[in-house]
Coordinates of C-alpha atoms in Angstrom, one line a residue:
Chain A
M23 CA 62.1 277.5 172.7
D24 CA 65.6 276.2 172.4
W25 CA 66.3 276.3 168.7
E26 CA 69.8 275.2 169.1
A27 CA 68.6 272.0 170.7
L28 CA 66.1 271.4 168.0
G29 CA 68.8 271.9 165.3
L30 CA 71.0 269.5 167.2
S31 CA 68.3 266.8 167.4
L32 CA 67.5 267.1 163.7
S33 CA 71.2 266.9 162.8
L34 CA 71.6 263.9 165.1
G35 CA 68.6 262.2 163.4
G36 CA 70.0 263.0 160.0
W37 CA 73.4 261.6 160.7
T38 CA 71.9 258.5 162.4
I39 CA 69.9 257.5 159.4
A40 CA 72.7 258.3 157.0
F41 CA 74.8 255.7 158.7
L42 CA 71.9 253.3 159.3
L43 CA 70.8 253.2 155.6
P44 CA 73.7 251.2 154.3
I45 CA 74.1 249.3 157.6
G46 CA 70.4 248.4 157.6
I47 CA 70.4 247.3 153.9
L48 CA 73.4 245.1 154.3
A49 CA 72.3 243.6 157.6
G50 CA 68.6 243.3 156.5
R51 CA 69.5 241.5 153.3
W52 CA 72.0 239.2 155.1
L53 CA 69.5 238.2 157.8
A54 CA 66.6 237.9 155.3
W55 CA 68.4 235.5 152.9
T56 CA 71.1 233.7 154.9
K57 CA 70.6 230.7 157.1
F58 CA 73.4 230.1 159.6
K59 CA 74.1 228.7 163.0
G60 CA 73.4 231.2 165.8
K61 CA 71.2 233.4 163.6
E62 CA 68.7 233.7 166.4
A63 CA 71.5 234.9 168.8
V64 CA 72.5 237.7 166.3
E65 CA 68.8 238.7 165.8
A66 CA 68.3 238.8 169.6
L67 CA 71.4 240.9 170.1
L68 CA 70.3 243.4 167.5
A69 CA 66.8 243.6 169.1
L70 CA 68.2 244.2 172.6
P71 CA 67.9 248.1 172.4
L72 CA 64.1 247.6 172.1
V73 CA 63.8 246.2 175.6
L74 CA 66.8 247.3 177.4
P75 CA 66.5 250.4 179.6
P76 CA 68.3 253.3 177.9
T77 CA 70.3 253.9 181.0
V78 CA 71.7 250.4 180.9
L79 CA 72.7 250.9 177.3
G80 CA 74.0 254.3 177.9
Y81 CA 76.1 253.0 180.8
Y82 CA 77.8 250.3 178.7
L83 CA 78.4 252.8 175.9
L84 CA 79.9 255.2 178.4
V85 CA 82.2 252.5 179.9
S86 CA 83.2 251.1 176.5
M87 CA 83.9 254.4 174.8
G88 CA 85.3 256.1 177.9
A89 CA 88.9 257.3 178.2
R90 CA 89.8 254.4 180.4
S91 CA 88.6 251.6 178.1
P92 CA 91.0 250.2 175.4
L93 CA 88.4 251.2 172.7
G94 CA 88.2 254.8 174.1
Q95 CA 92.0 255.1 174.2
A96 CA 92.2 253.8 170.6
I97 CA 89.7 256.3 169.4
E98 CA 91.4 259.1 171.1
A99 CA 94.8 258.0 169.6
V100 CA 93.4 258.0 166.1
F101 CA 91.0 261.1 166.2
G102 CA 92.7 263.1 168.8
Q103 CA 89.6 263.2 171.0
G104 CA 87.3 260.8 172.7
L105 CA 83.7 260.1 171.9
V106 CA 82.2 260.6 175.3
F107 CA 80.3 263.9 175.8
T108 CA 80.7 264.8 172.1
F109 CA 78.3 265.0 169.2
E110 CA 80.2 262.3 167.4
G111 CA 79.8 260.0 170.4
L112 CA 76.0 260.7 170.3
V113 CA 75.9 259.7 166.7
V114 CA 77.7 256.4 167.4
A115 CA 75.3 255.7 170.4
S116 CA 72.3 256.7 168.4
V117 CA 73.2 254.4 165.5
L118 CA 73.6 251.4 167.9
V119 CA 70.4 252.2 169.8
N120 CA 68.5 252.4 166.5
L121 CA 69.8 249.2 164.9
P122 CA 66.6 247.3 165.5
F123 CA 64.4 250.1 164.3
A124 CA 66.4 250.2 161.0
I125 CA 67.2 246.5 160.5
Q126 CA 63.9 244.8 161.4
P127 CA 61.7 246.6 158.8
M128 CA 64.3 246.2 156.2
Q129 CA 64.8 242.5 157.0
R130 CA 61.0 242.0 156.6
A131 CA 61.0 243.9 153.4
F132 CA 63.8 241.8 151.9
E133 CA 62.2 238.6 153.1
A134 CA 59.0 239.6 151.3
I135 CA 60.8 239.5 147.9
P136 CA 60.0 236.0 146.5
R137 CA 63.1 233.9 146.1
E138 CA 62.1 233.1 142.5
V139 CA 62.1 236.8 141.6
R140 CA 65.7 237.1 142.7
E141 CA 66.6 233.8 140.9
A142 CA 64.8 235.1 137.8
G143 CA 67.1 238.2 138.1
A144 CA 70.2 236.0 138.2
C145 CA 68.9 233.9 135.3
S146 CA 68.3 237.1 133.3
G147 CA 71.9 237.9 133.7
L148 CA 71.6 240.7 136.2
S149 CA 74.8 241.3 138.1
P150 CA 74.5 241.5 141.9
W151 CA 74.9 245.3 141.7
R152 CA 72.1 245.6 139.1
M153 CA 70.0 243.1 141.1
L154 CA 70.3 245.4 144.2
L155 CA 69.5 248.6 142.3
E156 CA 66.9 247.4 139.8
I157 CA 65.1 244.6 141.7
E158 CA 65.7 244.5 145.4
L159 CA 65.7 248.2 146.4
P160 CA 62.6 249.1 144.3
L161 CA 60.7 246.2 145.8
A162 CA 61.9 246.8 149.4
W163 CA 61.7 250.6 149.5
P164 CA 58.5 250.9 151.6
G165 CA 60.3 248.9 154.3
I166 CA 63.4 250.9 153.9
L167 CA 61.5 254.1 154.2
T168 CA 59.7 252.9 157.3
A169 CA 63.0 252.0 158.8
M170 CA 64.4 255.4 158.2
V171 CA 61.4 257.3 159.5
L172 CA 61.2 255.1 162.6
S173 CA 64.9 255.6 163.3
F174 CA 64.8 259.3 162.7
T175 CA 61.7 259.9 164.9
H176 CA 63.1 257.6 167.6
T177 CA 66.3 259.6 167.6
L178 CA 64.5 262.8 168.1
G179 CA 62.9 261.3 171.2
E180 CA 65.9 259.5 172.7
F181 CA 66.6 260.7 176.2
G182 CA 68.3 258.2 178.4
V183 CA 71.2 257.2 176.2
V184 CA 71.8 260.8 175.1
L185 CA 72.0 262.0 178.7
M186 CA 74.4 259.1 179.7
V187 CA 76.8 259.4 176.8
G188 CA 76.5 263.0 175.9
G189 CA 75.5 264.8 179.0
N190 CA 73.9 268.2 178.7
I191 CA 76.3 270.4 176.8
P192 CA 74.5 273.2 174.8
G193 CA 75.3 273.1 171.1
E194 CA 77.1 269.8 171.4
T195 CA 75.0 267.2 173.1
K196 CA 71.9 269.0 174.4
T197 CA 69.1 267.6 172.2
V198 CA 65.4 268.7 172.4
A199 CA 64.5 265.7 174.6
V200 CA 67.2 266.7 177.1
A201 CA 66.3 270.4 176.8
I202 CA 62.7 269.6 177.8
Y203 CA 63.9 267.8 180.9
D204 CA 66.3 270.7 181.6
R205 CA 63.4 273.3 181.3
V206 CA 61.2 271.3 183.6
Q207 CA 63.9 271.1 186.2
A208 CA 64.3 274.9 185.9
F209 CA 60.5 275.3 186.4
D210 CA 60.3 276.9 182.9
S211 CA 57.1 275.0 182.1
E212 CA 56.2 277.3 179.1
A213 CA 59.4 276.4 177.2
A214 CA 59.0 272.7 178.1
A215 CA 55.4 272.7 176.9
N216 CA 56.4 274.4 173.6
M217 CA 59.2 272.0 172.9
A218 CA 57.1 269.0 173.9
A219 CA 54.3 270.1 171.6
L220 CA 56.8 270.6 168.7
L221 CA 58.3 267.2 169.3
L222 CA 54.9 265.6 169.4
A223 CA 53.8 267.3 166.1
L224 CA 57.1 266.5 164.4
S225 CA 56.9 262.8 165.4
F226 CA 53.3 262.6 164.4
V227 CA 53.9 264.0 160.9
T228 CA 57.0 261.9 160.1
I229 CA 55.3 258.6 161.3
G230 CA 52.1 259.7 159.5
I231 CA 54.0 260.1 156.2
S232 CA 55.4 256.6 156.5
Y233 CA 51.9 255.2 157.0
V234 CA 50.6 257.1 154.0
L235 CA 53.4 256.0 151.8
G236 CA 53.1 252.4 153.1
N237 CA 49.4 252.2 152.4
R238 CA 49.8 253.5 148.9
R239 CA 52.3 250.7 148.1
S240 CA 50.6 247.8 149.8
P241 CA 47.8 246.9 147.2
S242 CA 50.5 245.7 144.7
Chain B
M11 CA 77.0 222.6 120.3
A12 CA 74.9 220.5 122.5
L13 CA 74.1 220.7 126.2
H14 CA 75.6 217.8 128.2
I15 CA 74.6 217.1 131.8
R16 CA 76.0 214.6 134.3
L17 CA 75.0 214.9 137.9
R18 CA 75.3 212.7 141.0
Q19 CA 74.4 213.3 144.6
N20 CA 72.9 211.4 147.5
A21 CA 71.6 214.2 149.7
P22 CA 69.6 216.3 150.3
I23 CA 67.7 215.1 147.2
P24 CA 69.1 212.0 145.5
L25 CA 70.0 212.7 141.9
E26 CA 71.6 210.6 139.3
A27 CA 71.3 211.9 135.7
S28 CA 73.2 211.8 132.5
L29 CA 71.5 213.7 129.7
S30 CA 72.2 215.4 126.4
C31 CA 70.2 217.8 124.4
R32 CA 71.0 218.9 120.9
P33 CA 70.4 222.4 119.5
G34 CA 66.8 222.6 118.1
E35 CA 65.8 219.6 120.2
V36 CA 63.2 219.8 122.9
L37 CA 63.9 217.4 125.7
A38 CA 61.1 216.7 128.2
V39 CA 62.1 215.7 131.7
F40 CA 59.0 213.8 132.8
G41 CA 58.2 212.2 136.1
P42 CA 56.1 212.3 139.3
S43 CA 56.2 215.3 141.6
G44 CA 59.1 215.2 144.0
G45 CA 61.2 213.1 141.6
G46 CA 63.9 215.6 141.3
K47 CA 62.9 217.3 138.0
T48 CA 63.0 220.8 139.2
T49 CA 66.3 220.2 141.1
L50 CA 67.8 218.9 137.9
L51 CA 66.7 222.1 136.0
R52 CA 68.0 224.3 138.8
A53 CA 71.3 222.6 138.7
I54 CA 71.6 223.3 135.0
A55 CA 70.7 226.9 135.6
G56 CA 73.3 227.3 138.4
L57 CA 70.6 228.0 141.0
F58 CA 71.6 224.8 142.8
R59 CA 75.0 223.2 143.2
P60 CA 75.0 219.4 143.2
Q61 CA 77.6 217.4 145.0
E62 CA 79.1 215.9 141.8
G63 CA 78.6 217.0 138.3
L64 CA 79.7 218.1 134.9
I65 CA 77.6 220.4 132.8
S66 CA 78.8 221.9 129.5
C67 CA 76.9 223.9 126.9
N68 CA 78.2 224.8 123.5
G69 CA 81.7 223.6 124.5
K70 CA 81.8 225.8 127.6
V71 CA 82.0 224.2 131.0
W72 CA 79.4 225.5 133.4
L73 CA 80.0 223.1 136.2
D74 CA 82.8 220.8 136.9
T75 CA 82.9 219.8 140.6
D76 CA 86.1 217.9 140.2
K77 CA 87.9 221.1 139.1
G78 CA 85.9 223.3 141.4
I79 CA 84.1 225.1 138.6
C80 CA 80.6 226.3 139.2
L81 CA 79.5 229.3 137.2
P82 CA 76.7 231.5 138.6
P83 CA 73.5 231.8 136.6
Q84 CA 74.7 235.2 135.3
S85 CA 77.6 233.5 133.6
R86 CA 75.6 230.7 132.1
R87 CA 73.8 231.8 128.9
I88 CA 70.5 230.3 129.9
G89 CA 66.9 231.4 129.6
F90 CA 64.7 230.1 132.5
V91 CA 60.9 230.1 132.6
F92 CA 59.8 229.6 136.2
Q93 CA 56.7 227.7 137.2
N94 CA 54.9 230.8 138.4
Y95 CA 56.9 233.0 135.9
A96 CA 58.5 235.0 138.7
L97 CA 58.2 238.3 136.7
F98 CA 59.6 241.4 138.2
P99 CA 56.4 242.8 139.8
H100 CA 57.4 246.5 139.8
M101 CA 58.4 246.5 136.1
T102 CA 56.2 246.7 133.0
A103 CA 56.0 243.7 130.6
L104 CA 58.5 245.6 128.4
G105 CA 60.7 246.4 131.3
N106 CA 60.9 242.8 132.3
V107 CA 62.2 241.8 128.9
A108 CA 64.5 244.8 128.6
A109 CA 66.0 244.0 132.0
A110 CA 67.3 240.7 130.7
M111 CA 69.1 242.4 127.7
G112 CA 72.2 243.4 129.6
H113 CA 74.3 242.3 126.7
L114 CA 72.9 245.1 124.5
P115 CA 73.6 248.8 124.7
S116 CA 70.9 250.3 126.8
R117 CA 69.3 252.4 124.0
Q118 CA 68.7 249.3 121.9
R119 CA 67.0 247.3 124.7
H120 CA 63.5 248.7 124.5
G121 CA 63.3 248.3 120.8
E122 CA 64.5 244.8 120.9
A123 CA 62.2 244.0 123.8
R124 CA 59.2 245.3 121.9
K125 CA 60.1 243.1 119.0
L126 CA 60.5 240.0 121.2
L127 CA 57.3 240.6 123.1
T128 CA 55.4 241.0 119.8
R129 CA 56.9 237.8 118.5
A130 CA 55.8 236.1 121.7
G131 CA 52.3 237.2 120.9
L132 CA 51.8 240.0 123.4
D133 CA 49.8 242.8 121.9
E134 CA 51.6 246.2 121.9
R135 CA 48.9 247.8 124.1
L136 CA 49.8 245.4 126.9
H137 CA 53.6 246.2 126.8
P138 CA 53.3 249.0 129.4
R139 CA 51.3 246.9 131.9
K140 CA 52.7 245.4 135.1
P141 CA 52.5 241.7 135.6
A142 CA 49.6 242.0 138.1
Q143 CA 47.5 243.5 135.3
L144 CA 48.1 240.7 132.9
S145 CA 46.3 237.3 132.7
G146 CA 48.1 234.1 133.4
G147 CA 48.6 233.4 129.7
Q148 CA 49.9 236.8 129.0
Q149 CA 52.3 236.5 131.9
Q150 CA 53.6 233.3 130.4
R151 CA 54.3 235.0 127.1
V152 CA 56.2 237.7 129.0
A153 CA 58.2 235.1 130.9
I154 CA 59.1 233.3 127.7
A155 CA 60.1 236.5 126.0
R156 CA 62.2 237.4 129.0
A157 CA 63.9 234.0 128.9
L158 CA 64.8 234.5 125.3
A159 CA 65.9 238.1 125.8
R160 CA 69.4 237.1 126.9
D161 CA 70.0 235.4 123.6
P162 CA 70.5 232.2 125.5
E163 CA 72.4 229.1 124.5
A164 CA 69.9 226.9 126.3
L165 CA 66.3 227.3 127.3
L166 CA 64.9 225.8 130.5
L167 CA 61.2 225.6 131.3
D168 CA 59.9 224.5 134.7
E169 CA 56.3 223.2 134.4
P170 CA 55.5 226.1 132.3
F171 CA 51.8 225.2 131.9
S172 CA 50.9 224.1 135.4
A173 CA 49.5 227.5 136.4
L174 CA 47.2 227.7 133.4
D175 CA 43.7 226.3 132.9
A176 CA 43.0 223.7 130.2
A177 CA 41.7 226.2 127.6
L178 CA 44.7 228.5 127.9
K179 CA 47.1 225.6 127.9
K180 CA 45.6 224.4 124.6
E181 CA 46.1 227.9 123.1
L182 CA 49.7 228.3 124.4
L183 CA 51.1 224.8 123.7
P184 CA 51.5 225.2 120.0
F185 CA 52.9 228.7 120.4
V186 CA 55.6 227.5 122.9
S187 CA 56.4 224.5 120.7
R188 CA 56.9 226.8 117.7
L189 CA 59.0 229.3 119.7
A190 CA 61.1 226.5 121.3
H191 CA 61.9 224.9 118.0
E192 CA 62.6 228.2 116.2
A193 CA 65.1 229.2 118.9
G194 CA 67.5 226.6 117.5
I195 CA 69.1 225.9 120.9
P196 CA 68.8 223.0 123.3
V197 CA 65.4 223.3 125.1
I198 CA 64.7 221.3 128.3
F199 CA 61.3 221.4 129.9
V200 CA 60.0 219.7 133.0
S201 CA 56.5 218.3 133.1
H202 CA 54.3 215.8 134.7
A203 CA 51.6 216.0 132.1
M204 CA 51.9 213.7 129.2
D205 CA 49.8 215.8 126.8
E206 CA 52.3 218.6 127.2
V207 CA 55.2 216.2 126.5
L208 CA 53.5 214.9 123.4
Q209 CA 52.9 218.4 122.0
L210 CA 56.3 219.9 122.8
A211 CA 59.0 217.3 123.1
D212 CA 61.2 215.4 120.6
A213 CA 62.9 213.4 123.3
I214 CA 62.1 212.4 126.8
A215 CA 63.9 211.5 129.9
I216 CA 61.9 209.8 132.6
L217 CA 63.1 210.8 136.1
N218 CA 62.0 208.7 139.0
D219 CA 63.4 209.2 142.6
G220 CA 66.1 211.4 141.1
R221 CA 67.3 208.8 138.7
V222 CA 66.9 208.8 134.9
A223 CA 65.0 205.6 134.3
A224 CA 64.9 205.9 130.5
Q225 CA 65.6 208.4 127.8
G226 CA 65.5 208.6 124.1
P227 CA 63.2 209.7 121.3
L228 CA 59.6 210.2 122.4
E229 CA 58.2 207.4 120.3
D230 CA 60.7 204.8 121.5
V231 CA 60.4 205.6 125.2
L232 CA 56.7 206.0 125.4
S233 CA 56.1 202.8 123.4
D234 CA 58.2 200.8 125.9
I235 CA 55.7 199.0 128.0
R236 CA 58.3 198.2 130.7
L237 CA 58.2 201.8 131.6
K238 CA 54.4 201.8 132.1
P239 CA 54.7 202.1 135.9
L240 CA 56.6 205.4 135.3
T241 CA 54.8 206.8 132.3
G242 CA 51.6 206.2 134.2
R243 CA 48.9 203.5 134.0
Y244 CA 46.5 205.7 132.1
D245 CA 49.2 207.2 130.0
A246 CA 50.3 203.8 128.8
G247 CA 50.1 203.6 125.1
A248 CA 52.0 203.8 121.9
V249 CA 53.2 207.0 120.5
M250 CA 53.8 207.2 116.8
H251 CA 54.4 209.5 113.9
A252 CA 51.7 209.9 111.2
T253 CA 51.0 212.1 108.3
I254 CA 47.7 213.9 107.6
D255 CA 46.3 212.0 104.6
G256 CA 43.0 213.8 104.1
H257 CA 40.0 215.4 105.8
D258 CA 36.4 214.3 105.6
D259 CA 34.5 217.6 106.0
K260 CA 31.1 215.9 105.8
F261 CA 31.6 213.7 108.8
K262 CA 34.3 215.9 110.4
L263 CA 37.0 213.3 110.3
T264 CA 40.7 213.3 109.6
I265 CA 42.5 210.4 107.9
L266 CA 46.0 209.7 109.1
R267 CA 48.6 207.5 107.4
L268 CA 50.9 205.6 109.7
K269 CA 54.3 204.3 109.0
G270 CA 53.9 201.1 107.0
G271 CA 50.8 202.5 105.2
A272 CA 48.0 201.7 107.6
R273 CA 45.3 204.4 107.7
L274 CA 43.5 205.7 110.7
K275 CA 40.3 207.8 111.1
V276 CA 40.2 210.2 113.9
G277 CA 38.1 213.3 114.9
Q278 CA 38.9 216.3 112.7
A279 CA 42.4 217.7 113.4
Q280 CA 43.5 221.2 112.7
A281 CA 46.4 220.5 110.5
P282 CA 47.0 220.7 106.7
I283 CA 47.2 217.7 104.5
G284 CA 50.8 216.4 104.5
A285 CA 51.5 217.7 107.9
E286 CA 53.4 215.4 110.3
V287 CA 51.7 214.7 113.5
R288 CA 52.5 212.8 116.7
L289 CA 49.8 210.5 117.9
R290 CA 49.1 208.5 121.0
I291 CA 46.8 205.5 121.2
H292 CA 46.1 204.4 124.7
A293 CA 46.6 200.7 125.2
R294 CA 43.2 200.3 126.9
D295 CA 41.5 201.7 123.8
V296 CA 42.8 199.0 121.5
G297 CA 40.8 195.8 121.1
L298 CA 41.9 192.7 119.3
A299 CA 40.2 190.3 116.9
L300 CA 41.4 187.2 115.0
T301 CA 39.2 187.9 112.0
P302 CA 38.1 191.3 110.7
P303 CA 34.6 192.0 112.1
W304 CA 32.1 193.5 109.6
D305 CA 29.0 194.8 111.2
I306 CA 30.7 197.1 113.7
S307 CA 30.8 200.8 114.5
I308 CA 34.6 200.8 114.9
Q309 CA 36.1 202.4 111.9
N310 CA 39.8 201.5 112.5
I311 CA 40.5 197.9 111.8
L312 CA 44.2 197.4 111.3
P313 CA 45.8 194.1 110.4
G314 CA 48.9 193.3 112.5
V315 CA 51.2 190.8 114.0
V316 CA 51.7 190.1 117.7
V317 CA 55.3 190.8 118.8
D318 CA 55.1 190.4 122.6
V319 CA 52.6 189.5 125.3
Q320 CA 53.2 190.5 128.9
E321 CA 50.7 189.2 131.4
S322 CA 50.3 190.9 134.8
D323 CA 49.6 189.3 138.1
G324 CA 46.0 190.5 138.0
H325 CA 43.5 190.2 135.2
L326 CA 45.3 192.3 132.6
A327 CA 47.7 191.6 129.8
D328 CA 49.6 194.0 127.5
V329 CA 50.1 192.9 123.9
L330 CA 52.6 194.6 121.6
L331 CA 51.7 194.3 118.0
H332 CA 52.9 195.9 114.8
V333 CA 50.3 197.1 112.4
G334 CA 50.2 198.0 108.8
G335 CA 53.6 196.6 107.7
T336 CA 54.3 195.0 104.4
E337 CA 53.8 191.3 104.5
P338 CA 55.4 189.0 105.3
D339 CA 57.7 191.1 107.5
A340 CA 55.1 193.2 109.3
A341 CA 56.9 193.1 112.6
N342 CA 59.8 195.1 111.2
H343 CA 58.0 197.6 109.0
G344 CA 54.8 198.4 110.7
T345 CA 53.9 200.7 113.5
P346 CA 54.2 199.4 117.1
L347 CA 50.9 199.5 118.9
W348 CA 50.1 198.4 122.5
S349 CA 46.8 196.7 123.4
Q350 CA 45.6 196.1 126.9
V351 CA 43.2 193.2 127.1
T352 CA 42.3 190.6 129.8
R353 CA 44.5 187.6 130.4
Y354 CA 41.3 185.7 129.7
S355 CA 41.2 187.1 126.2
V356 CA 44.8 186.3 125.6
S357 CA 44.0 182.7 126.5
Q358 CA 40.7 182.5 124.5
L359 CA 42.3 183.9 121.3
G360 CA 45.5 182.0 121.9
L361 CA 47.6 185.2 121.4
K362 CA 51.3 184.7 121.2
P363 CA 54.2 186.3 119.3
G364 CA 53.5 185.7 115.6
S365 CA 49.7 185.6 115.9
R366 CA 47.9 187.5 113.1
V367 CA 45.3 189.8 114.6
Y368 CA 43.2 192.9 113.8
A369 CA 43.5 195.9 116.1
L370 CA 40.2 197.6 116.7
I371 CA 40.5 201.3 117.6
K372 CA 37.5 203.6 118.0
A373 CA 38.0 206.9 116.2
I374 CA 36.7 208.9 119.2
S375 CA 39.1 207.3 121.6
I376 CA 41.9 209.4 120.2
A377 CA 41.3 212.7 121.9
R378 CA 42.5 216.1 120.8
A379 CA 45.2 216.0 123.5
D380 CA 46.5 212.8 122.0
L381 CA 47.3 214.4 118.7
A382 CA 49.9 217.1 118.1
Q383 CA 51.4 218.6 115.0
I384 CA 55.2 218.3 114.9
Q385 CA 57.0 221.7 114.5
R386 CA 59.9 221.5 112.2

């Protein structure tokens, strides 16, 4: 059992949803309530990670964040180090890959809030900030929770992008999913089986929790 | 102190309206569905921005498209009652009302909300319930309490009774009427049901295809037969003030005194003697005779004078008469009353302006929905 890899995976999942929570709320609300030209294009772009092979995504991230790209050079100039083959780079990649898992459930949740209820909030004198905290988030929270659980679980299992962007550096970019592959390659099937079972159990429990909470909310 | 509205736009919904509503006055915006009523109300609330317009309330400008002013709903002191109430589903009844009390310190909100809900007739046991656990009528009471919670300078109601069945509507109409008049602020409510208008409103604006076709005191507008295509063929009739003159408990009748002194028997009304009521008599329920008939079941035989005769292209004619005025100037002192008869009758009786006639009105033709006590 590679505990370091497990810790890294959980940490990556935690950082990913920490970034995705505000991003998802803002983007989900925006897409739920705003009509604009080219909205379908934006939605399609955000949904791309669902269908694109992780290696393709990983390749583009590698190229765009690499030391030879303008973006990579700018990052290196500001932070003193690049993103490729680092934990920070993994977080950036993971956030991008998980955008559809975070935004789509939140968008549906915000869409489900009746327009009149939001208008009633405005007519009751609630400021946009109070509207968000007292009306929108309490009504949309099952969707937000689903989004967080999906993103977290998906991050634990992400393999292709991690390998492309992060490589396989123990303690830095070697997550559980990569470690399993690593162990299989080394014919250490016992360690691979243990980690696979753990990942399976962890994913089942987190997804299960989201269903239990979702069902408890749905009758209202 | 009043609410002044002037709006104009061509698209997406044509709208042309110029309205005023005084504090303590209830203005009904009446008209067919899709006539722009709700859009007008939403523009007043700031939920919709018209192309051109000027809205001011209590001397404060809410909208002035020429100057680029358009305050959001939060900055307009309005109370809005939505058609389906739009209560906050995750909050209790009390929470819904307290949420709209942002102008009060937070520790005062619950106490004030409790008072307001109780005034709105919601039993204290129901205050902790969520909207889904309340009946339609109870939800409406919460919605009205929430609309008043902001201490608004104008109250707007969008078809507030359309989601209720007839029995509940009957129960809630007097309550809403009392609350609206007590509030002492301009109240505008949108409706396509004449019985609601009669019970609630003091003034009416008729909106058709986004244009205000007529406006003024209820009695004047609803007695104007030229507006019949808009007020509705079966709603055509005269609306008048009357005073409760007495009750006949044996036969369960109520006697009304009209302006000019004429008396009218109707089915027993729940209002004390001396109370002012508003009454509608449908034109098709009024028959005419040249001499007073004797052996007849009709109790209400009112002498009057024909003022106007309007013949339609078909078989019908509308006759405007004034009943119960002091002779010889009945036309100026009586109560206007419309009668719908056949053109054949007009010809047979030789009806023309100045003809002396007797209006025959069956007591039972005046239904309970046609009679409303006026809240002052």
